[in-house]
PDB file of C-alpha atoms and ligand atoms in Angstrom:
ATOM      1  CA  UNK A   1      -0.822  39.379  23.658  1.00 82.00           C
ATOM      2  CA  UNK A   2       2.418  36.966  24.285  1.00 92.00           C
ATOM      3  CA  UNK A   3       3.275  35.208  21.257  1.00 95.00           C
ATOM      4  CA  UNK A   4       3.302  31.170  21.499  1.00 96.00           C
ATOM      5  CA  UNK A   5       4.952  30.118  18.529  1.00 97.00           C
ATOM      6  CA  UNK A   6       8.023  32.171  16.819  1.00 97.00           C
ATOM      7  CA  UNK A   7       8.520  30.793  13.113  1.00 98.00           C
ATOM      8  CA  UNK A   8      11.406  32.694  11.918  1.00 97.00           C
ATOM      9  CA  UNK A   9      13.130  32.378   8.362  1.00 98.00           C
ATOM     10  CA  UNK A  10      12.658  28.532   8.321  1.00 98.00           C
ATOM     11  CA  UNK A  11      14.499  26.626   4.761  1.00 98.00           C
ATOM     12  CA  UNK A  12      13.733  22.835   5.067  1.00 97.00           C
ATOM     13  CA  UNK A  13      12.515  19.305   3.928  1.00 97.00           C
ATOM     14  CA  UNK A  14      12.981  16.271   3.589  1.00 97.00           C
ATOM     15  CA  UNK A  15      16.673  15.981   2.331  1.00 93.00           C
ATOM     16  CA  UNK A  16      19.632  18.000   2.436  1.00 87.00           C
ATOM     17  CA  UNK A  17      19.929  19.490  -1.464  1.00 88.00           C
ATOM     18  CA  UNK A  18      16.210  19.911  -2.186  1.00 93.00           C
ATOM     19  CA  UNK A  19      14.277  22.770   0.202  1.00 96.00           C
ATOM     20  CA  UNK A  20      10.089  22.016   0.449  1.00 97.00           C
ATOM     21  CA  UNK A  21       9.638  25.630   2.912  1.00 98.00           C
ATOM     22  CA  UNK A  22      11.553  28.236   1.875  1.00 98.00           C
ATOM     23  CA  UNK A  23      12.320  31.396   4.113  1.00 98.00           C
ATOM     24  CA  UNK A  24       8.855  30.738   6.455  1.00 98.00           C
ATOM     25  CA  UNK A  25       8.201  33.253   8.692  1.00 98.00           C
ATOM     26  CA  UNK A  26       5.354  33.567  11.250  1.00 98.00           C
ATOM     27  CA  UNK A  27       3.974  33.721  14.962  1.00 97.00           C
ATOM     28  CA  UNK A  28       0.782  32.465  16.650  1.00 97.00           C
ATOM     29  CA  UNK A  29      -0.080  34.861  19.267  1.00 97.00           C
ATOM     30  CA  UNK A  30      -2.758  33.669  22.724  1.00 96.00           C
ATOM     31  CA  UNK A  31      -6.353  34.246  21.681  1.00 97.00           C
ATOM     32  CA  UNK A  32      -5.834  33.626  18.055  1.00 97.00           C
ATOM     33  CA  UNK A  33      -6.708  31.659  15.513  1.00 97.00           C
ATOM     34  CA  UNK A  34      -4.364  31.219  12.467  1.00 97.00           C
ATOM     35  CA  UNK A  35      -5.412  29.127   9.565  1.00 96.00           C
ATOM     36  CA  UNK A  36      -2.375  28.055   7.145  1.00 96.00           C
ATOM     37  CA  UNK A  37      -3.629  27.926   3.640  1.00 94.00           C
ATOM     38  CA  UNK A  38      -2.664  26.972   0.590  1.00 93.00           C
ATOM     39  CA  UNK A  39      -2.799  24.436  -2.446  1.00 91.00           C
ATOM     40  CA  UNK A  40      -1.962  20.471  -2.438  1.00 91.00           C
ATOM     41  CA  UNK A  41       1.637  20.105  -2.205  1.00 93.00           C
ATOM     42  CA  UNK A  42       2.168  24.122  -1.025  1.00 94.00           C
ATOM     43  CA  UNK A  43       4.056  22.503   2.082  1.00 96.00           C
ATOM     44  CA  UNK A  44       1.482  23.395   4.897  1.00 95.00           C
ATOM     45  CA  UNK A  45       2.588  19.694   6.609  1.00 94.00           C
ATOM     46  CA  UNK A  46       6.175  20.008   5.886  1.00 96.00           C
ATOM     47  CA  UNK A  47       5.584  23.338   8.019  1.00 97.00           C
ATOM     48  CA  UNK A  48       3.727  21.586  10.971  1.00 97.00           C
ATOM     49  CA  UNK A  49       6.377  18.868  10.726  1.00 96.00           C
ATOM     50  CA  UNK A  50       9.548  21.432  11.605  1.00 97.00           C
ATOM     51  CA  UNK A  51       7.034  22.918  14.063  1.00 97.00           C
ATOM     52  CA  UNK A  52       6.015  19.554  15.792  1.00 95.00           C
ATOM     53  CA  UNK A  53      10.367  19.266  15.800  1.00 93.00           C
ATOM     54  CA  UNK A  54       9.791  15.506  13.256  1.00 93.00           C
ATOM     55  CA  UNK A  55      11.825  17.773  10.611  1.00 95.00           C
ATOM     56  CA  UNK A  56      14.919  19.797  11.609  1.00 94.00           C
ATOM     57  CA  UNK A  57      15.350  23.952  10.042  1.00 95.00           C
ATOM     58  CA  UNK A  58      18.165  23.857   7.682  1.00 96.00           C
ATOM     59  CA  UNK A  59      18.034  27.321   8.301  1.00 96.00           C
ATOM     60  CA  UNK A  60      15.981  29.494  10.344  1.00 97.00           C
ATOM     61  CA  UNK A  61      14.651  28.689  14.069  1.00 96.00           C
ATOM     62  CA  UNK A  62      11.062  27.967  15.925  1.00 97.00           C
ATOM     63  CA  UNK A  63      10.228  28.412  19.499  1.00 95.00           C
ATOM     64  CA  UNK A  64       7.516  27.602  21.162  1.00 94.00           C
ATOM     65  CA  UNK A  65       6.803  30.517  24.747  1.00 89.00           C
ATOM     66  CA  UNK A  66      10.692  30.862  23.993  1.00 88.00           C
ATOM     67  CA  UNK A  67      11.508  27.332  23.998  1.00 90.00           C
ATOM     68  CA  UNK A  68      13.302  25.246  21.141  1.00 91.00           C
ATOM     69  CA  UNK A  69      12.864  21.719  20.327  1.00 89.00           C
ATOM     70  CA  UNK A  70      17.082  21.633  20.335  1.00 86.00           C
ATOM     71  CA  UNK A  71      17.619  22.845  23.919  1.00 87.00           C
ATOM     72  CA  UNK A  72      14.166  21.614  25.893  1.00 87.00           C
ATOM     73  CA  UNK A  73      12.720  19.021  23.728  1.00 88.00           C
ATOM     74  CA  UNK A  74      10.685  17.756  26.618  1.00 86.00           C
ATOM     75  CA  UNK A  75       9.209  21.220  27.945  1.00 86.00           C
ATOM     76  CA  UNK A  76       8.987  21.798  23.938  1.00 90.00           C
ATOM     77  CA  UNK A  77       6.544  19.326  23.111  1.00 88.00           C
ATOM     78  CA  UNK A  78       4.502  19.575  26.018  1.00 87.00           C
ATOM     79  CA  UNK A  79       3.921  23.055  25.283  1.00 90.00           C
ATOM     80  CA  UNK A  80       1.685  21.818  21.950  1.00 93.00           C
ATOM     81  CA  UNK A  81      -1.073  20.051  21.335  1.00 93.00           C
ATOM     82  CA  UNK A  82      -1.034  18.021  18.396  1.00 94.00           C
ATOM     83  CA  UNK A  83      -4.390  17.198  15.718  1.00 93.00           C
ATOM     84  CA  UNK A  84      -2.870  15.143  13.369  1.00 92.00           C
ATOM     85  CA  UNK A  85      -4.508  14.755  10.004  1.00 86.00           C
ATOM     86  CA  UNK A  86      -4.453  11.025   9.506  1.00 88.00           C
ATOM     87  CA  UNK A  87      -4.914   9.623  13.199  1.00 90.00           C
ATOM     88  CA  UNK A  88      -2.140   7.724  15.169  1.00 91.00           C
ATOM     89  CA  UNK A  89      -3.374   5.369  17.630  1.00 93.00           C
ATOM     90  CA  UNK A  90      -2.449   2.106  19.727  1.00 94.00           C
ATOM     91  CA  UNK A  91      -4.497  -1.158  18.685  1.00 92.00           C
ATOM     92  CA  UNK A  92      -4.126  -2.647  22.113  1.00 94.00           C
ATOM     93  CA  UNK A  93      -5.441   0.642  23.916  1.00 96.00           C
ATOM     94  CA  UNK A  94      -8.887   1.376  24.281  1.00 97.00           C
ATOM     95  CA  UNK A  95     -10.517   4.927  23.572  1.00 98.00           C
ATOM     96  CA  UNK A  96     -10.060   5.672  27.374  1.00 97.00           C
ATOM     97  CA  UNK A  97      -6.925   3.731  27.544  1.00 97.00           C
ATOM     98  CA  UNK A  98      -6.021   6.540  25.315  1.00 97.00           C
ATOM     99  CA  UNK A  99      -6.970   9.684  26.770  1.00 97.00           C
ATOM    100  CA  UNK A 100      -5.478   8.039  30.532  1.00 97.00           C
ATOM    101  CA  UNK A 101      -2.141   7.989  28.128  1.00 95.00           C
ATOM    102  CA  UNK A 102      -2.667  11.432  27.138  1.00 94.00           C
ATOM    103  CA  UNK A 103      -3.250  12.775  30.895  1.00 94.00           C
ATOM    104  CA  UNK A 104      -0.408  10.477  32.280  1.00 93.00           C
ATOM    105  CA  UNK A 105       2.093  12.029  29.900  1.00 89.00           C
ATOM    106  CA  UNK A 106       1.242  15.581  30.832  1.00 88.00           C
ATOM    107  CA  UNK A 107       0.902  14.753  34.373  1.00 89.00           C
ATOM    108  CA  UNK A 108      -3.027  15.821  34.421  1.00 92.00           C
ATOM    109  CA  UNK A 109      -4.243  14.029  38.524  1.00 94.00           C
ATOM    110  CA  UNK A 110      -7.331  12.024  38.302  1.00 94.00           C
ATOM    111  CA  UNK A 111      -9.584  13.889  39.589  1.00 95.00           C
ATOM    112  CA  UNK A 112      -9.330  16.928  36.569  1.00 95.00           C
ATOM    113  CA  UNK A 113      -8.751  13.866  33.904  1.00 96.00           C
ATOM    114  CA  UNK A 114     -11.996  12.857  34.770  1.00 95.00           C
ATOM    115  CA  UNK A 115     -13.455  16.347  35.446  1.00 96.00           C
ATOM    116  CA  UNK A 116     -12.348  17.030  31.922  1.00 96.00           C
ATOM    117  CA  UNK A 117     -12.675  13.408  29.844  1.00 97.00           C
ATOM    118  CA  UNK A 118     -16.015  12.829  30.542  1.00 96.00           C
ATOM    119  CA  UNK A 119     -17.227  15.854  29.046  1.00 95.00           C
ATOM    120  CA  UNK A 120     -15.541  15.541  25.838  1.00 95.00           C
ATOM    121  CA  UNK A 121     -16.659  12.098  25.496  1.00 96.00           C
ATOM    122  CA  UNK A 122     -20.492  13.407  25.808  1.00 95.00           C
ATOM    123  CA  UNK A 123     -19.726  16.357  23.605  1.00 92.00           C
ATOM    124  CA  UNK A 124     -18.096  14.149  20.688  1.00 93.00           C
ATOM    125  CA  UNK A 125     -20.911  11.645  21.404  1.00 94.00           C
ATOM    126  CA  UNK A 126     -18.150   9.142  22.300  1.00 96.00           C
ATOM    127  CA  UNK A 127     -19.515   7.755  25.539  1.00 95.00           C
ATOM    128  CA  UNK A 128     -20.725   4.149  23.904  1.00 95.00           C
ATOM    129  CA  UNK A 129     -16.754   3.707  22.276  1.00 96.00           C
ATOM    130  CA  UNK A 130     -15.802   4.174  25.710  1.00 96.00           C
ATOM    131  CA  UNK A 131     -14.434   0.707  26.288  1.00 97.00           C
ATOM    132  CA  UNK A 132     -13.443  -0.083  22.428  1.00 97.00           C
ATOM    133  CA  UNK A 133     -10.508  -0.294  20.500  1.00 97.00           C
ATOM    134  CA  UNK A 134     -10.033   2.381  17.891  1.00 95.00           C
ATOM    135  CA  UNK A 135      -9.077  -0.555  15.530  1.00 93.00           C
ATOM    136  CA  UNK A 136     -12.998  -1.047  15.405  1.00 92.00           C
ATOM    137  CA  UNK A 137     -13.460   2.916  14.465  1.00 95.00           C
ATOM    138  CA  UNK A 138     -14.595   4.826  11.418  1.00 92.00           C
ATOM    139  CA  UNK A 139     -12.014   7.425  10.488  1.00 90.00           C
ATOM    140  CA  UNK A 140     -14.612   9.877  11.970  1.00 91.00           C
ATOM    141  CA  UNK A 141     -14.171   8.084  15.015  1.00 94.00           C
ATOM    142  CA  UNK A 142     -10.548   7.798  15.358  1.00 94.00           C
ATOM    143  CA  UNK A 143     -10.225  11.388  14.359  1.00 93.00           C
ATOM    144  CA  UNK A 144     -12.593  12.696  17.242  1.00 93.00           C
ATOM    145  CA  UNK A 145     -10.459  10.747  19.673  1.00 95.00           C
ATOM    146  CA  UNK A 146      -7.392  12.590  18.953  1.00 94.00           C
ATOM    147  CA  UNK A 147      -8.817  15.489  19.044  1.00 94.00           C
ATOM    148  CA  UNK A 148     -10.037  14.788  22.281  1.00 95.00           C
ATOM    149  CA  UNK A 149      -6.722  13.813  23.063  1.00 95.00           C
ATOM    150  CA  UNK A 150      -5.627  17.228  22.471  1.00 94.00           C
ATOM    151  CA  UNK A 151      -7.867  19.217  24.023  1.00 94.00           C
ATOM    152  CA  UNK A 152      -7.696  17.196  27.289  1.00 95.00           C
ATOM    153  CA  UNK A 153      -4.587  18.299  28.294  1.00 92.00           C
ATOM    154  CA  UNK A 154      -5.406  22.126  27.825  1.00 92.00           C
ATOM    155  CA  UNK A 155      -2.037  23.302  26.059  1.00 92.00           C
ATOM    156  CA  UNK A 156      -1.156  26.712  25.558  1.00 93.00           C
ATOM    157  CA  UNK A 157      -1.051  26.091  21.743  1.00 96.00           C
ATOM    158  CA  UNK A 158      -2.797  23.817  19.480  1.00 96.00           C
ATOM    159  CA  UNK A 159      -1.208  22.476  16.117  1.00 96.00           C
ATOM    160  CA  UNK A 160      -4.144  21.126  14.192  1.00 94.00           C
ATOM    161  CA  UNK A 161      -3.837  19.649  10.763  1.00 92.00           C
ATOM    162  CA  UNK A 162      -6.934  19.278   8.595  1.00 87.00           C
ATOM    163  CA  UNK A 163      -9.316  18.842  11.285  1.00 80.00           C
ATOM    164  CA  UNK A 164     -12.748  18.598   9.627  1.00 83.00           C
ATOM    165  CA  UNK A 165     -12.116  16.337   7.194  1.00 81.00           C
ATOM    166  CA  UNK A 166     -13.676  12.906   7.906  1.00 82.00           C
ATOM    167  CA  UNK A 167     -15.613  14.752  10.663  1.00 89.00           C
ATOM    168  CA  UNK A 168     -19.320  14.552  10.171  1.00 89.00           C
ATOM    169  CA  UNK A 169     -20.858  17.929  10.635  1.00 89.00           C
ATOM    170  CA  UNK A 170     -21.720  17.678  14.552  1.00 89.00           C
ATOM    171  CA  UNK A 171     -17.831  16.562  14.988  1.00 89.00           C
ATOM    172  CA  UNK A 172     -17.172  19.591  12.909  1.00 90.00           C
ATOM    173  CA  UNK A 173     -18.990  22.317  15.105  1.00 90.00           C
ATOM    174  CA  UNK A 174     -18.532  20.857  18.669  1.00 90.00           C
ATOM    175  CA  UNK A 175     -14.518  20.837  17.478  1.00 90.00           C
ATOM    176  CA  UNK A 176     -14.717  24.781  16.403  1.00 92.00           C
ATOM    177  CA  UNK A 177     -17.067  25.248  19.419  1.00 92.00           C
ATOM    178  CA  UNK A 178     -14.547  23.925  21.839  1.00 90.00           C
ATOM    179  CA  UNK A 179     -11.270  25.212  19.723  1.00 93.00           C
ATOM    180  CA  UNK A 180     -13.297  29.217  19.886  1.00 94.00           C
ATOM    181  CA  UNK A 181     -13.434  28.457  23.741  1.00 93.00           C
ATOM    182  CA  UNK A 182     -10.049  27.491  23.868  1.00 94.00           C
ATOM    183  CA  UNK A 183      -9.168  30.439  22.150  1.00 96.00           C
ATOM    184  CA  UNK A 184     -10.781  32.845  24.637  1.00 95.00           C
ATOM    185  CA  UNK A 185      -9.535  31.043  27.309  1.00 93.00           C
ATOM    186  CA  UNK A 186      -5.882  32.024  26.127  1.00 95.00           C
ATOM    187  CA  UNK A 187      -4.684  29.505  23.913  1.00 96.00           C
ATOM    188  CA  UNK A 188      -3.420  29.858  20.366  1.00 97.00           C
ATOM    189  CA  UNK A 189      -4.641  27.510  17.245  1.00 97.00           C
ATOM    190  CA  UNK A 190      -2.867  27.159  14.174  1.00 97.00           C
ATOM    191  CA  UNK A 191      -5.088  24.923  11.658  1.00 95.00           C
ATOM    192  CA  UNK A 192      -4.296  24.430   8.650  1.00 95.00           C
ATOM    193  CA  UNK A 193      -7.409  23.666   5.819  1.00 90.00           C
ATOM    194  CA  UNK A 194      -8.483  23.845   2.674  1.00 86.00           C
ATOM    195  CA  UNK A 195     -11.662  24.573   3.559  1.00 85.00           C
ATOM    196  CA  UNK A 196     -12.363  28.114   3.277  1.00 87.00           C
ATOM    197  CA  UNK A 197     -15.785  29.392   3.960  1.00 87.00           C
ATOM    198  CA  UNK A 198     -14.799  27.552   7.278  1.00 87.00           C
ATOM    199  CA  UNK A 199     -11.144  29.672   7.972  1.00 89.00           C
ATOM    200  CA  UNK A 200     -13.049  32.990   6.861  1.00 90.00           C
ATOM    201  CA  UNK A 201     -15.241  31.895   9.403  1.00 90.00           C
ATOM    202  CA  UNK A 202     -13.605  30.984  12.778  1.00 92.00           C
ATOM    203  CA  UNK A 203      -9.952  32.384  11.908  1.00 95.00           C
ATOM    204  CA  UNK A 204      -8.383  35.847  12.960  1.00 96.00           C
ATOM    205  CA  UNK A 205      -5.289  35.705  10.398  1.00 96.00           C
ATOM    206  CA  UNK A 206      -4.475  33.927   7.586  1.00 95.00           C
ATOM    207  CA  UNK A 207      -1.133  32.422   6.543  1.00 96.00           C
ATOM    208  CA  UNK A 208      -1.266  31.550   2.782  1.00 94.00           C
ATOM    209  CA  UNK A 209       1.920  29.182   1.444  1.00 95.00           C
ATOM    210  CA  UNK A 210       2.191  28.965  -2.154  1.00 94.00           C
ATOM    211  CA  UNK A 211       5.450  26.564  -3.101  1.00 96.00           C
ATOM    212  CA  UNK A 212       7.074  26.383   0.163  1.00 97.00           C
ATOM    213  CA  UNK A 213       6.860  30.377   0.723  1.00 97.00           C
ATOM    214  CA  UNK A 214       4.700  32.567   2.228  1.00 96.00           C
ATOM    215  CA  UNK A 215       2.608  34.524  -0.271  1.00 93.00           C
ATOM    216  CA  UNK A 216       0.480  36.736   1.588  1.00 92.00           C
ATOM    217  CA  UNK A 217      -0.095  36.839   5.733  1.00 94.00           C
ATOM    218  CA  UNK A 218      -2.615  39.218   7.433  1.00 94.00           C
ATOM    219  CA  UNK A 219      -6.329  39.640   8.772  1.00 93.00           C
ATOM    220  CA  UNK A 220      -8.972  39.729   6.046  1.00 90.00           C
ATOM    221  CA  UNK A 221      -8.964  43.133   5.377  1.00 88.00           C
ATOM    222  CA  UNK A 222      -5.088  42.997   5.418  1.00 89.00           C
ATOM    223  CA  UNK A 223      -5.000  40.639   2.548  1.00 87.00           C
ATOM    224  CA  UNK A 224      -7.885  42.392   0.963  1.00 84.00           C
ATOM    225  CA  UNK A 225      -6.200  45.945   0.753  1.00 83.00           C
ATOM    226  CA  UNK A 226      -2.341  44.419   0.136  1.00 78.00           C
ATOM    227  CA  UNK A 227      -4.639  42.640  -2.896  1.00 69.00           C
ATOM    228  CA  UNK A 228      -6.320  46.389  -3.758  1.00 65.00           C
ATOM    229  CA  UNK A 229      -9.919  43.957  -4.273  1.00 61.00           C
ATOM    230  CA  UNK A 230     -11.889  44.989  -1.072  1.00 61.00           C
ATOM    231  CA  UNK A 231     -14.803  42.167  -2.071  1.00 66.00           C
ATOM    232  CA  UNK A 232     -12.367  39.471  -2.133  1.00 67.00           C
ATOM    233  CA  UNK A 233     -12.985  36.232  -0.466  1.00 69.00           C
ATOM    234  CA  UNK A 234      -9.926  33.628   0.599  1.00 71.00           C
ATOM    235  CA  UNK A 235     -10.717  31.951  -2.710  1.00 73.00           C
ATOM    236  CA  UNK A 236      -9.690  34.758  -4.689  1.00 70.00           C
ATOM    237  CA  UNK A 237      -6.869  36.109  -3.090  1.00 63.00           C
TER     238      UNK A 237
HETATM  239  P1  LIG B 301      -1.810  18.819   1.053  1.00 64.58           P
HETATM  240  O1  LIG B 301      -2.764  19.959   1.040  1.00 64.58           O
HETATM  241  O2  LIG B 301      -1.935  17.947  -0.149  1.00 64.58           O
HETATM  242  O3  LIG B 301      -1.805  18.036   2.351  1.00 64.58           O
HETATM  243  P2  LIG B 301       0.614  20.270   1.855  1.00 64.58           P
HETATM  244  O4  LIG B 301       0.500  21.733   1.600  1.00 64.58           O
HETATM  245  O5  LIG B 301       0.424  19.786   3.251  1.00 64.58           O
HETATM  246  O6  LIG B 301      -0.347  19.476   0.852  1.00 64.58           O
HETATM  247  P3  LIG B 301       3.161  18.919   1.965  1.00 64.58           P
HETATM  248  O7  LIG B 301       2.598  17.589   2.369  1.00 64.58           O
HETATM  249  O8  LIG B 301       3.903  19.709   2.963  1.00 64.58           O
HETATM  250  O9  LIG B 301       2.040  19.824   1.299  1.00 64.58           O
HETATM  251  O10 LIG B 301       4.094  18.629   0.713  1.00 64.58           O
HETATM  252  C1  LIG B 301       4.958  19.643   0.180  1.00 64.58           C
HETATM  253  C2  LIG B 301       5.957  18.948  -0.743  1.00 64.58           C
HETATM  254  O11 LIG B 301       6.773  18.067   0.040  1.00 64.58           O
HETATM  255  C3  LIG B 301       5.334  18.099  -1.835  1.00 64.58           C
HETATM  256  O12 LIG B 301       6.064  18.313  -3.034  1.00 64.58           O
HETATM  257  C4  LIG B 301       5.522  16.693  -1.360  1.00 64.58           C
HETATM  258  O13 LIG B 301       5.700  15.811  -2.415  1.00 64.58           O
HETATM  259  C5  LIG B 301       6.799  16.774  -0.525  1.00 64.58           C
HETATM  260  N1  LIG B 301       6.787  15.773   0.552  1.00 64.58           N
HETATM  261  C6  LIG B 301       5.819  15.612   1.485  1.00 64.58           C
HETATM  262  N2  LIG B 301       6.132  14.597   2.325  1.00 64.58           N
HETATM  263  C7  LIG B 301       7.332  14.107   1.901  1.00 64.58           C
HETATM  264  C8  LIG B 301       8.194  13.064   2.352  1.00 64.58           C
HETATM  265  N3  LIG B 301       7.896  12.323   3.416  1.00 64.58           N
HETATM  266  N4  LIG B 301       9.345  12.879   1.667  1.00 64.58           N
HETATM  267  C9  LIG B 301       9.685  13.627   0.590  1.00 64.58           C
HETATM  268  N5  LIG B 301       8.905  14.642   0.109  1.00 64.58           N
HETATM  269  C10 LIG B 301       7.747  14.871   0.747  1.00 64.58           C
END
């Protein structure tokens, strides 16, 4: 399988004498999904920041199908798409002013915006917010339309920051239902969560930050054996 995102030997943060990551190293290959893991504070966001290119390496360098965000920042971020964990909307825009923005600014025609918006919409149960301004939204709400967001333009790699909180549980399944399908269509997902049960569940490998470094990385069974406990669970290890 090609690998979609190259993390190698990133050192960064937020100011120049005082490193949050710390010698990060992974990749996100097609027709996986990766969960990050790790406590409050571990620096799973500061990650998905350098990888999203808001936060530049101090050391170390990401690419994204062999692009960086220093040499083809365009083709770079067009190559992700992006579930943020607190939602970033427009208050003049309605929700389908929205996803038209989305399609327009990965050149998606019409005809397969349409093909593919409409869909979601029913899916998410988002027909009746159609027309309405995500202003008016529970966080629920405004969380399932950038999600949709995401997943309308079909990139080859999704970036997806706490997803299920703030998602009732319907929101919850129909996302891992369409992220799975995603998934075996080609794409990779990294997702980072706290929630557990829910990466044992749905992910392939784990990535488990402890202070800005990785502790562990592997499959289940990986972890379990580097750990010696074969009846561990995520919690444990
Ligand atoms: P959580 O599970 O709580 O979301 P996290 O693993 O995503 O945590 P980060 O948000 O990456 O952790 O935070 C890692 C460290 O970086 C923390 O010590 C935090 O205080 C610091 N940090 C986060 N955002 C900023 C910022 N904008 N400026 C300065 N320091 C920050």
């Amino acid at each position: 399988m090609a690998t979609l995102l190259e993390v190698k030997g990133v050192t960064g943060g937020y100011s120049a004498n005082h490193a949050v990551i710390k010698d990060v190293s992974f990749h996100i290959r097609e027709r996986e999904i990766v969960a990050l893991i790790g406590l409050n504070g571990a620096g799973k966001s500061t990650t998905i920041k350098h990888i999203l290119g808001l936060l530049e390496p101090r050391e170390g360098e990401i690419s994204i199908a062999g692009k960086t965000f220093h040499t083809d920042p365009d083709s770079y971020r067009h190559a992700y798409g992006y579930i943020p964990e607190s939602p970033i909307y427009y208050e003049e825009l309605t929700l389908w002013e929205h996803l038209e923005l989305a399609a327009m600014s990965h050149g998606l025609e019409k005809r397969v915006f349409e093909e593919r918006a409409f869909p979601l919409l029913q899916e998410f149960r988002m027909e009746e917010a159609k027309d309405r301004f995500p202003q008016q939204f529970s966080k629920g709400m405004r969380q399932k339309l950038m999600i949709m967001m995401a997943l309308l333009v079909r990139p080859q790699l999704y970036i997806v920051d706490e997803p299920i909180l703030g998602l009732d549980p319907l929101g919850i399944r129909t996302l891992l239902t369409w992220l799975e399908r995603c998934k075996e269509q080609g794409a990779g997902i990294l997702m980072s969560t706290h929630i557990l049960a829910t990466a044992e569940k749905y992910c392939d490998r784990f990535i488990i930050l402890h202070k800005g470094r990785i502790k562990a990385q592997g499959t289940l069974d990986e972890l379990r054996r580097s750990t010696g406990m074969p009846d561990r669970s995520l919690d444990d290890i």
